[in-house]
CSV table of C-alpha atoms and ligand atoms in Angstrom, one decimal:
chain,number,residue,atom,x,y,z
A,1,MET,CA,-2.5,-9.3,-38.1
A,2,LYS,CA,-5.4,-8.3,-35.8
A,3,SER,CA,-5.1,-5.2,-33.8
A,4,ILE,CA,-6.4,-4.0,-30.4
A,5,ASN,CA,-7.0,-0.2,-30.1
A,6,LEU,CA,-5.9,1.5,-26.9
A,7,GLY,CA,-6.9,4.9,-25.6
A,8,LEU,CA,-4.6,6.4,-22.9
A,9,ILE,CA,-6.0,9.1,-20.5
A,10,GLY,CA,-3.2,10.8,-18.6
A,11,PHE,CA,0.2,11.4,-20.2
A,12,GLY,CA,2.2,11.9,-17.0
A,13,THR,CA,5.1,9.8,-15.7
A,14,VAL,CA,3.5,6.4,-15.9
A,15,GLY,CA,1.6,7.3,-19.1
A,16,ALA,CA,4.9,8.1,-20.8
A,17,GLY,CA,6.3,4.8,-19.4
A,18,VAL,CA,3.5,2.9,-21.0
A,19,VAL,CA,4.1,4.6,-24.4
A,20,LYS,CA,7.8,3.8,-24.1
A,21,ILE,CA,7.1,0.1,-23.4
A,22,LEU,CA,4.6,-0.1,-26.3
A,23,ARG,CA,7.3,1.3,-28.7
A,24,GLN,CA,10.4,-0.4,-27.3
A,25,ASN,CA,9.0,-3.8,-26.8
A,26,GLU,CA,6.5,-3.9,-29.7
A,27,GLY,CA,8.2,-7.0,-31.2
A,28,ILE,CA,8.1,-9.1,-28.1
A,29,ILE,CA,4.5,-8.1,-27.3
A,30,GLU,CA,3.4,-9.0,-30.9
A,31,ARG,CA,5.1,-12.4,-30.6
A,32,LYS,CA,3.3,-13.1,-27.4
A,33,LEU,CA,-0.1,-11.7,-28.4
A,34,GLY,CA,-0.3,-12.5,-32.1
A,35,ALA,CA,-1.9,-9.1,-32.6
A,36,LYS,CA,-0.8,-5.4,-32.7
A,37,LEU,CA,-1.5,-3.0,-29.9
A,38,ASN,CA,-2.4,0.2,-31.6
A,39,LEU,CA,-2.2,3.4,-29.4
A,40,LYS,CA,-5.1,5.2,-31.0
A,41,TRP,CA,-5.4,8.2,-28.6
A,42,ILE,CA,-3.7,9.9,-25.8
A,43,ALA,CA,-5.7,12.4,-23.8
A,44,ASP,CA,-4.2,15.0,-21.4
A,45,LEU,CA,-4.9,18.6,-20.5
A,46,ASP,CA,-1.4,19.5,-21.5
A,47,ILE,CA,-0.5,18.1,-25.0
A,48,GLU,CA,2.4,20.4,-25.6
A,49,ARG,CA,4.9,19.3,-23.0
A,50,ASP,CA,7.7,17.0,-24.0
A,51,ARG,CA,7.2,13.7,-22.2
A,52,GLY,CA,10.5,12.1,-23.4
A,53,VAL,CA,8.8,9.8,-25.9
A,54,LYS,CA,7.9,10.3,-29.5
A,55,VAL,CA,4.2,10.4,-30.4
A,56,GLU,CA,2.4,11.5,-33.5
A,57,LYS,CA,0.6,14.8,-33.0
A,58,ASN,CA,-2.7,13.6,-34.4
A,59,ILE,CA,-3.2,11.1,-31.6
A,60,LEU,CA,-3.1,13.7,-28.9
A,61,THR,CA,-6.3,15.3,-27.6
A,62,LYS,CA,-7.3,17.4,-24.6
A,63,ASP,CA,-10.7,15.8,-24.5
A,64,ALA,CA,-11.0,12.4,-22.7
A,65,TYR,CA,-14.4,11.9,-24.3
A,66,VAL,CA,-12.9,11.6,-27.7
A,67,ILE,CA,-11.5,8.3,-26.3
A,68,LEU,CA,-14.5,7.3,-24.2
A,69,ASN,CA,-16.9,7.8,-27.1
A,70,ASP,CA,-14.8,6.3,-29.9
A,71,PRO,CA,-16.4,3.0,-30.8
A,72,SER,CA,-13.2,1.6,-32.1
A,73,VAL,CA,-11.3,1.9,-28.8
A,74,ASP,CA,-11.2,-1.5,-27.1
A,75,ILE,CA,-9.2,-0.7,-23.9
A,76,VAL,CA,-9.1,2.6,-22.0
A,77,ILE,CA,-6.0,3.1,-19.8
A,78,GLU,CA,-6.8,5.6,-17.0
A,79,LEU,CA,-3.6,7.1,-15.5
A,80,ILE,CA,-4.7,10.4,-14.3
A,81,GLY,CA,-5.1,9.2,-10.7
A,82,GLY,CA,-7.2,10.8,-8.0
A,83,TYR,CA,-10.9,10.6,-7.4
A,84,GLU,CA,-12.6,12.8,-10.0
A,85,PRO,CA,-12.7,13.0,-13.0
A,86,ALA,CA,-11.1,9.6,-13.1
A,87,ARG,CA,-14.2,7.9,-11.6
A,88,THR,CA,-16.6,9.5,-14.1
A,89,PHE,CA,-14.2,8.5,-17.0
A,90,ILE,CA,-13.9,4.9,-15.9
A,91,LEU,CA,-17.7,4.5,-15.3
A,92,HIS,CA,-18.4,6.1,-18.7
A,93,ALA,CA,-15.9,3.8,-20.4
A,94,LEU,CA,-17.4,0.7,-18.8
A,95,LYS,CA,-20.9,1.7,-19.8
A,96,ASN,CA,-19.7,2.1,-23.3
A,97,LYS,CA,-18.5,-1.5,-23.1
A,98,LYS,CA,-14.8,-0.7,-23.1
A,99,HIS,CA,-12.3,-2.6,-21.0
A,100,VAL,CA,-10.4,-0.5,-18.5
A,101,VAL,CA,-6.9,-0.6,-17.1
A,102,THR,CA,-6.1,1.7,-14.2
A,103,ALA,CA,-3.4,2.4,-11.6
A,104,ASN,CA,-5.9,4.4,-9.5
A,105,LYS,CA,-5.5,3.0,-5.9
A,106,ALA,CA,-7.3,6.0,-4.3
A,107,LEU,CA,-10.4,5.4,-6.4
A,108,LEU,CA,-10.4,1.6,-6.1
A,109,ALA,CA,-9.9,1.7,-2.3
A,110,LYS,CA,-13.0,3.9,-2.0
A,111,ASP,CA,-15.3,2.8,-4.8
A,112,GLY,CA,-13.7,-0.5,-6.0
A,113,ILE,CA,-16.8,-2.6,-5.3
A,114,GLU,CA,-19.1,-0.3,-7.2
A,115,ILE,CA,-16.7,-0.2,-10.1
A,116,PHE,CA,-16.2,-3.9,-10.2
A,117,GLU,CA,-20.0,-4.5,-10.2
A,118,THR,CA,-20.3,-2.1,-13.2
A,119,VAL,CA,-17.5,-4.1,-14.9
A,120,SER,CA,-19.3,-7.4,-14.4
A,121,ARG,CA,-22.7,-5.9,-15.4
A,122,ASN,CA,-21.3,-4.7,-18.7
A,123,GLY,CA,-19.5,-7.9,-19.5
A,124,VAL,CA,-16.1,-6.3,-19.8
A,125,ASP,CA,-12.7,-6.6,-18.0
A,126,ILE,CA,-10.8,-4.3,-15.6
A,127,GLY,CA,-7.1,-4.6,-14.8
A,128,PHE,CA,-5.5,-2.8,-11.8
A,129,GLU,CA,-2.2,-4.5,-11.3
A,130,ALA,CA,-0.4,-1.1,-11.2
A,131,SER,CA,-2.5,0.1,-8.3
A,132,VAL,CA,-0.4,-1.7,-5.7
A,133,GLY,CA,3.3,-2.3,-5.6
A,134,GLY,CA,4.3,-0.7,-8.9
A,135,GLY,CA,5.9,-3.4,-11.1
A,136,ILE,CA,5.4,-6.2,-8.5
A,137,PRO,CA,2.7,-8.7,-9.8
A,138,ILE,CA,0.9,-8.9,-6.5
A,139,ILE,CA,-2.7,-8.6,-7.8
A,140,ARG,CA,-2.2,-11.3,-10.3
A,141,SER,CA,-0.4,-13.5,-7.8
A,142,ILE,CA,-3.3,-13.3,-5.4
A,143,LYS,CA,-5.9,-13.7,-8.1
A,144,GLU,CA,-4.3,-16.4,-10.2
A,145,GLY,CA,-1.2,-17.6,-8.4
A,146,PHE,CA,-3.0,-18.6,-5.1
A,147,PRO,CA,-6.7,-19.0,-6.0
A,148,ALA,CA,-7.0,-22.3,-4.2
A,149,ASN,CA,-5.7,-20.9,-0.9
A,150,ASN,CA,-7.4,-19.4,2.1
A,151,ILE,CA,-5.3,-16.3,2.4
A,152,GLN,CA,-4.3,-15.9,6.0
A,153,SER,CA,-2.3,-12.6,6.0
A,154,ILE,CA,-0.6,-10.0,3.9
A,155,TYR,CA,2.2,-7.8,5.3
A,156,GLY,CA,3.5,-5.2,2.9
A,157,ILE,CA,6.0,-2.3,2.6
A,158,VAL,CA,3.9,-0.7,-0.1
A,159,ASN,CA,5.1,2.9,0.0
A,160,GLY,CA,8.6,3.5,-1.4
A,161,THR,CA,8.7,7.1,-0.1
A,162,CYS,CA,8.3,6.0,3.5
A,163,ASN,CA,10.6,3.1,3.1
A,164,TYR,CA,13.3,5.4,1.7
A,165,ILE,CA,12.9,7.8,4.6
A,166,LEU,CA,13.0,5.1,7.3
A,167,SER,CA,16.0,3.4,5.7
A,168,LYS,CA,17.9,6.6,5.4
A,169,MET,CA,17.1,7.6,9.0
A,170,SER,CA,18.2,4.2,10.1
A,171,ASP,CA,21.5,4.2,8.1
A,172,GLU,CA,22.5,7.8,8.7
A,173,GLY,CA,20.9,8.6,12.1
A,174,LYS,CA,19.2,11.7,10.6
A,175,SER,CA,15.8,13.1,11.7
A,176,PHE,CA,12.6,12.5,9.8
A,177,HIS,CA,12.4,16.1,8.6
A,178,GLU,CA,16.0,16.2,7.4
A,179,VAL,CA,15.5,13.0,5.3
A,180,LEU,CA,12.2,14.1,4.0
A,181,LYS,CA,13.7,17.4,2.7
A,182,GLU,CA,16.5,15.4,1.0
A,183,ALA,CA,14.0,13.0,-0.5
A,184,GLN,CA,12.0,15.9,-1.9
A,185,ALA,CA,15.1,17.4,-3.4
A,186,LEU,CA,16.0,14.1,-5.1
A,187,GLY,CA,12.4,13.7,-6.4
A,188,PHE,CA,11.7,10.6,-4.3
A,189,ALA,CA,9.0,12.3,-2.4
A,190,GLU,CA,6.2,14.5,-3.7
A,191,ALA,CA,6.2,18.3,-3.0
A,192,ASN,CA,3.1,17.5,-1.0
A,193,PRO,CA,4.1,14.2,0.6
A,194,ASN,CA,1.2,13.9,3.0
A,195,PHE,CA,-0.5,11.0,1.3
A,196,ASP,CA,2.7,9.0,1.6
A,197,ILE,CA,4.1,9.9,5.0
A,198,ASP,CA,0.7,9.9,6.7
A,199,GLY,CA,0.2,6.3,5.6
A,200,ILE,CA,-2.9,7.1,3.4
A,201,ASP,CA,-1.3,5.7,0.2
A,202,SER,CA,-0.5,2.5,2.1
A,203,ALA,CA,-4.1,2.4,3.4
A,204,HIS,CA,-5.5,2.6,-0.1
A,205,LYS,CA,-3.2,-0.3,-1.2
A,206,ILE,CA,-3.9,-2.6,1.7
A,207,THR,CA,-7.7,-2.0,1.3
A,208,ILE,CA,-7.4,-3.2,-2.3
A,209,LEU,CA,-5.3,-6.2,-1.2
A,210,ALA,CA,-7.7,-7.1,1.7
A,211,SER,CA,-10.7,-7.1,-0.7
A,212,LEU,CA,-8.8,-9.4,-3.0
A,213,ALA,CA,-7.5,-11.7,-0.3
A,214,PHE,CA,-10.8,-12.2,1.5
A,215,GLY,CA,-13.4,-11.5,-1.2
A,216,ALA,CA,-14.6,-8.7,1.1
A,217,ARG,CA,-16.1,-5.2,1.0
A,218,VAL,CA,-13.5,-3.3,3.0
A,219,ASP,CA,-14.5,0.2,4.2
A,220,LEU,CA,-11.5,2.4,3.9
A,221,GLU,CA,-12.7,4.6,6.7
A,222,LYS,CA,-12.3,1.6,9.1
A,223,VAL,CA,-8.6,1.1,8.2
A,224,TYR,CA,-6.5,2.2,11.1
A,225,THR,CA,-3.8,4.5,9.6
A,226,GLU,CA,-0.8,6.0,11.2
A,227,GLY,CA,2.2,7.5,9.4
A,228,ILE,CA,5.9,7.8,10.1
A,229,SER,CA,6.4,11.5,11.0
A,230,MET,CA,6.6,10.7,14.8
A,231,ILE,CA,9.5,8.2,14.3
A,232,THR,CA,12.8,9.4,15.7
A,233,PRO,CA,16.4,8.2,15.5
A,234,ILE,CA,16.1,7.4,19.3
A,235,ASP,CA,13.4,4.8,18.6
A,236,ILE,CA,15.2,3.5,15.6
A,237,ASN,CA,18.3,2.9,17.8
A,238,PHE,CA,16.4,1.3,20.6
A,239,ALA,CA,14.7,-1.0,18.1
A,240,ARG,CA,18.1,-2.0,16.9
A,241,ASP,CA,19.2,-2.8,20.5
A,242,PHE,CA,16.2,-5.1,20.8
A,243,GLY,CA,17.1,-6.8,17.4
A,244,TYR,CA,14.4,-5.0,15.3
A,245,ARG,CA,14.0,-2.6,12.4
A,246,ILE,CA,11.1,-0.1,12.1
A,247,LYS,CA,9.1,-0.3,8.8
A,248,LEU,CA,5.8,1.2,7.8
A,249,LEU,CA,3.8,-2.0,7.3
A,250,ALA,CA,0.4,-2.4,5.7
A,251,ILE,CA,-1.1,-5.4,7.4
A,252,THR,CA,-4.2,-7.4,6.8
A,253,LYS,CA,-5.0,-10.8,8.4
A,254,ARG,CA,-7.9,-13.0,9.2
A,255,VAL,CA,-8.6,-13.4,12.9
A,256,GLY,CA,-11.6,-15.7,13.5
A,257,SER,CA,-14.6,-14.3,11.7
A,258,GLU,CA,-13.1,-10.8,11.5
A,259,ILE,CA,-10.2,-9.2,9.6
A,260,GLU,CA,-7.6,-6.7,10.6
A,261,VAL,CA,-6.6,-4.0,8.1
A,262,ARG,CA,-4.1,-1.5,9.4
A,263,VAL,CA,-1.2,0.7,8.5
A,264,HIS,CA,1.4,1.9,11.1
A,265,PRO,CA,5.1,1.9,11.9
A,266,THR,CA,6.0,-1.6,13.0
A,267,MET,CA,9.0,-3.2,14.6
A,268,VAL,CA,10.0,-6.2,12.6
A,269,ARG,CA,12.7,-8.7,13.7
A,270,GLU,CA,16.0,-8.2,11.9
A,271,GLU,CA,16.1,-11.9,10.8
A,272,ASN,CA,12.9,-11.3,8.9
A,273,PRO,CA,13.7,-10.7,5.2
A,274,ILE,CA,11.1,-7.8,5.1
A,275,SER,CA,13.2,-5.9,7.6
A,276,ARG,CA,16.1,-5.8,5.1
A,277,VAL,CA,14.1,-4.4,2.2
A,278,ASN,CA,15.4,-0.9,2.1
A,279,GLY,CA,15.3,2.3,0.0
A,280,VAL,CA,12.4,2.8,-2.4
A,281,LEU,CA,11.8,-0.9,-2.8
A,282,ASN,CA,8.4,-2.4,-1.9
A,283,ALA,CA,8.0,-5.9,-0.5
A,284,ILE,CA,4.8,-7.9,0.1
A,285,GLU,CA,4.5,-11.1,2.0
A,286,VAL,CA,1.4,-13.2,1.3
A,287,THR,CA,0.6,-16.3,3.4
A,288,GLY,CA,-1.9,-18.8,2.1
A,289,ASP,CA,-3.0,-21.9,4.0
A,290,MET,CA,-1.7,-24.3,1.4
A,291,VAL,CA,1.2,-22.4,-0.2
A,292,GLY,CA,2.7,-21.0,3.0
A,293,GLU,CA,4.7,-17.7,2.9
A,294,ASN,CA,5.6,-15.9,-0.3
A,295,MET,CA,7.5,-12.7,-0.6
A,296,LEU,CA,7.6,-10.5,-3.6
A,297,ILE,CA,10.1,-7.6,-3.7
A,298,GLY,CA,10.6,-5.0,-6.4
A,299,LYS,CA,10.2,-1.5,-7.6
A,300,GLY,CA,7.0,0.0,-6.2
A,301,ALA,CA,7.0,3.1,-8.3
A,302,GLY,CA,8.5,4.7,-11.4
A,303,ALA,CA,7.5,5.1,-15.0
A,304,LEU,CA,8.8,1.8,-16.3
A,305,PRO,CA,8.0,-0.6,-13.4
A,306,THR,CA,4.5,0.8,-13.1
A,307,GLY,CA,4.2,0.9,-16.9
A,308,SER,CA,5.1,-2.8,-16.9
A,309,ALA,CA,2.2,-3.6,-14.6
A,310,VAL,CA,-0.2,-1.5,-16.7
A,311,MET,CA,1.0,-3.4,-19.8
A,312,SER,CA,0.5,-6.8,-18.1
A,313,ASP,CA,-3.2,-5.9,-17.8
A,314,VAL,CA,-3.4,-4.6,-21.3
A,315,LEU,CA,-1.9,-7.9,-22.6
A,316,GLU,CA,-4.2,-10.0,-20.4
A,317,ILE,CA,-7.3,-8.2,-21.5
A,318,SER,CA,-6.2,-8.3,-25.2
A,319,ARG,CA,-5.7,-12.1,-24.9
A,320,ASN,CA,-9.2,-12.3,-23.4
A,321,ILE,CA,-10.6,-10.3,-26.3
A,322,LEU,CA,-8.8,-12.3,-29.0
A,323,ASN,CA,-9.7,-15.7,-27.4
A,324,GLY,CA,-13.3,-14.9,-26.4
A,325,GLY,CA,-12.4,-15.1,-22.8
A,326,VAL,CA,-13.6,-11.8,-21.4
A,327,ASN,CA,-14.6,-12.1,-17.7
A,328,ARG,CA,-12.4,-15.3,-17.4
A,329,VAL,CA,-11.4,-14.1,-14.0
A,330,SER,CA,-13.7,-11.8,-11.9
A,331,PRO,CA,-12.1,-8.5,-10.8
A,332,LEU,CA,-11.6,-9.7,-7.3
A,333,SER,CA,-11.2,-13.4,-8.3
A,334,PHE,CA,-14.2,-14.2,-6.1
A,335,LEU,CA,-17.4,-14.2,-8.1
A,336,PRO,CA,-19.3,-10.9,-7.5
A,337,ARG,CA,-22.3,-12.7,-5.8
A,338,TYR,CA,-19.9,-14.1,-3.2
A,339,ILE,CA,-18.3,-10.8,-2.2
A,340,GLU,CA,-19.2,-10.4,1.5
A,341,ASP,CA,-19.3,-7.7,4.2
A,342,VAL,CA,-16.6,-8.7,6.7
A,343,LYS,CA,-16.2,-7.0,10.1
A,344,ILE,CA,-13.0,-5.1,10.4
A,345,LYS,CA,-11.5,-5.4,13.9
A,346,SER,CA,-11.1,-2.1,15.7
A,347,ILE,CA,-7.5,-1.2,16.5
A,348,ARG,CA,-8.6,-1.2,20.2
A,349,ASP,CA,-9.3,-4.9,20.0
A,350,ILE,CA,-6.2,-6.1,18.3
A,351,VAL,CA,-3.6,-8.2,20.3
A,352,SER,CA,0.0,-7.3,19.7
A,353,GLU,CA,3.4,-7.0,21.3
A,354,TYR,CA,4.4,-3.4,22.0
A,355,TYR,CA,7.5,-1.3,22.2
A,356,ILE,CA,7.0,1.6,24.6
A,357,ARG,CA,9.4,4.5,25.4
A,358,PHE,CA,8.6,6.5,28.5
A,359,SER,CA,10.4,9.8,29.2
A,360,VAL,CA,10.8,9.7,32.9
A,361,LEU,CA,12.7,11.4,35.8
A,362,ASP,CA,15.8,9.4,36.7
A,363,LYS,CA,15.0,8.5,40.3
A,364,PRO,CA,14.4,5.4,42.4
A,365,GLY,CA,11.0,3.7,42.2
A,366,VAL,CA,10.0,5.0,38.8
A,367,LEU,CA,10.3,1.6,37.0
A,368,SER,CA,8.3,-0.1,39.7
A,369,THR,CA,5.5,2.6,39.5
A,370,ILE,CA,5.3,2.2,35.8
A,371,SER,CA,5.4,-1.6,35.8
A,372,GLY,CA,2.7,-1.5,38.6
A,373,VAL,CA,0.3,0.4,36.3
A,374,LEU,CA,1.1,-1.9,33.4
A,375,GLY,CA,0.4,-4.9,35.6
A,376,ASN,CA,-2.9,-3.5,36.8
A,377,HIS,CA,-3.9,-3.5,33.1
A,378,SER,CA,-2.8,-7.1,32.5
A,379,ILE,CA,0.3,-6.1,30.5
A,380,SER,CA,3.3,-8.2,31.0
A,381,ILE,CA,6.8,-6.9,30.4
A,382,ALA,CA,9.2,-8.9,28.2
A,383,SER,CA,12.3,-6.8,28.5
A,384,VAL,CA,13.5,-3.3,29.6
A,385,ILE,CA,16.3,-1.0,28.6
A,386,GLN,CA,17.3,2.2,30.4
A,387,LYS,CA,20.6,3.8,29.4
A,388,GLY,CA,22.2,7.2,29.3
A,389,ARG,CA,21.0,10.3,31.0
A,390,GLY,CA,18.6,12.3,28.9
A,391,GLU,CA,17.9,16.0,28.7
A,392,LYS,CA,15.9,17.9,31.3
A,393,GLY,CA,17.2,15.5,34.0
A,394,GLY,CA,15.1,12.7,32.4
A,395,VAL,CA,15.9,9.4,30.8
A,396,PRO,CA,14.3,7.2,28.2
A,397,LEU,CA,12.8,4.1,29.8
A,398,VAL,CA,12.1,1.6,27.1
A,399,LEU,CA,10.3,-1.7,27.3
A,400,MET,CA,8.9,-4.5,25.2
A,401,THR,CA,5.7,-6.1,26.3
A,402,HIS,CA,4.4,-9.6,25.8
A,403,SER,CA,1.1,-9.9,23.8
A,404,ALA,CA,-1.5,-7.5,25.1
A,405,LYS,CA,-4.8,-6.0,24.1
A,406,GLU,CA,-4.3,-2.6,22.5
A,407,GLU,CA,-7.2,-1.1,24.6
A,408,ASP,CA,-5.4,-2.1,27.8
A,409,VAL,CA,-2.1,-0.6,26.6
A,410,GLN,CA,-3.8,2.7,25.7
A,411,HIS,CA,-5.5,2.9,29.1
A,412,ALA,CA,-2.2,2.2,30.9
A,413,LEU,CA,-0.3,4.8,28.8
A,414,SER,CA,-2.9,7.5,29.5
A,415,GLU,CA,-2.6,6.7,33.2
A,416,ILE,CA,1.2,6.7,33.1
A,417,ASP,CA,1.5,9.9,31.1
A,418,LYS,CA,-0.3,11.7,34.0
A,419,LEU,CA,2.3,10.6,36.6
A,420,ASP,CA,4.6,13.4,38.0
A,421,VAL,CA,7.7,11.4,37.2
A,422,VAL,CA,6.8,11.3,33.4
A,423,PHE,CA,7.7,14.5,31.6
A,424,ASP,CA,6.7,13.7,28.0
A,425,LYS,CA,4.1,11.7,26.0
A,426,SER,CA,5.0,8.1,25.7
A,427,VAL,CA,5.9,6.6,22.4
A,428,LEU,CA,4.2,3.3,21.3
A,429,ILE,CA,5.3,1.2,18.3
A,430,ARG,CA,3.5,-2.1,17.6
A,431,VAL,CA,5.7,-5.2,17.1
A,432,GLU,CA,4.9,-8.0,14.7
A,433,ASN,CA,6.3,-11.3,15.7
A,434,GLY,CA,4.2,-13.7,13.6
A,435,GLU,CA,5.8,-16.9,12.1
A,436,ARG,CA,7.9,-14.7,9.8
A,437,VAL,CA,7.0,-11.1,10.4
B,1,LIG,N1,3.8,7.3,-3.8
B,1,LIG,C1,4.0,5.9,-3.9
B,1,LIG,C2,5.3,5.5,-3.1
B,1,LIG,C3,4.2,5.4,-5.3
B,1,LIG,O1,6.0,6.4,-2.6
B,1,LIG,O2,5.5,4.3,-3.1
B,1,LIG,C4,2.9,5.2,-6.1
B,1,LIG,O3,2.1,4.3,-5.5
């Protein structure tokens, strides 16, 4: 039986998951591939620590270049994450005509196009299924499931940490900081959770998905990114009163000749299935002009789900090697010469519905003053709630707008926040009321 040689760089959680899958499901993999997958090397700076899987000592090395320069290694699996040295390792592997499998969303979001060009120039393959949505086969779905579609939009809950925190806040009425602490104690959030809670991890993932969906170069710097740390139980409860849930959504859609790519807390109608995806689960809804709406839900993190995605790439590339089909599908599905620069719409220019909570003094005429300012900025109110008497003699005045331009809303809010009757900064949450989301 033929064999394909693998070199794994990064023996952390996902690396150990990959080794476990290779061992536990060896039989089923061989029956599907007709070849053996031979784990020739594992490189990690720490080769002493017990990773919970058995490996022969002689395949462990501290030097990634042992793998990168070994002519017998067919596929390099990069699972160290982060920008450097991952970038250098991947480019070195590609130049040495090795195929690459990576879960590295931060690197691909920033330098994906350069890396994909290097892949094509060297006549090798790259797989990055594990970079978005953990075990959910979202990359392969867009590339190979919907290739004859014009993708119209993607809405995703692509960060399990944020979804866990928002779900817990919603179920138990606890504050953001309280739930974050619990999540860290349970190991659901990193000790330094900023990439997750500030929306940066989601921005990396939606940048990759937007490139795939639209065959576009997407500049990560232009992706509007807002995290969840300002969300309070008050807003979660008002959202519920209006029939919504608050989710951190990563959104990309085509609007005329431009695309929107943005990450922010979003109010989603409770009838929408995505609003009921709770805990650490991820969900991604892709809408194509021919296929309509498709939603994929599953585990967005963890050793085995993410390892499963890594292995799907390893098998696909192995099949390509065995059948002479390398480069069968381009990294972004679109042929490299057709990858375009597409204008990303500024957040100021988007049109959305909005939830706005004002903290106002409880006295006659306040609502009419505020609605007057909104009216002057062409913002039309859809509904209003004011209930309870708040602290400091003030009350929350909450309203939902009809569709409005973000720039107009921001101008109106800065004017309103300066009024004497307003005693705190207004809270704004965008509302998505598309066909489904
Ligand atoms: N940190 C990510 C999350 C998982 O919380 O979903 C890895 O992409």
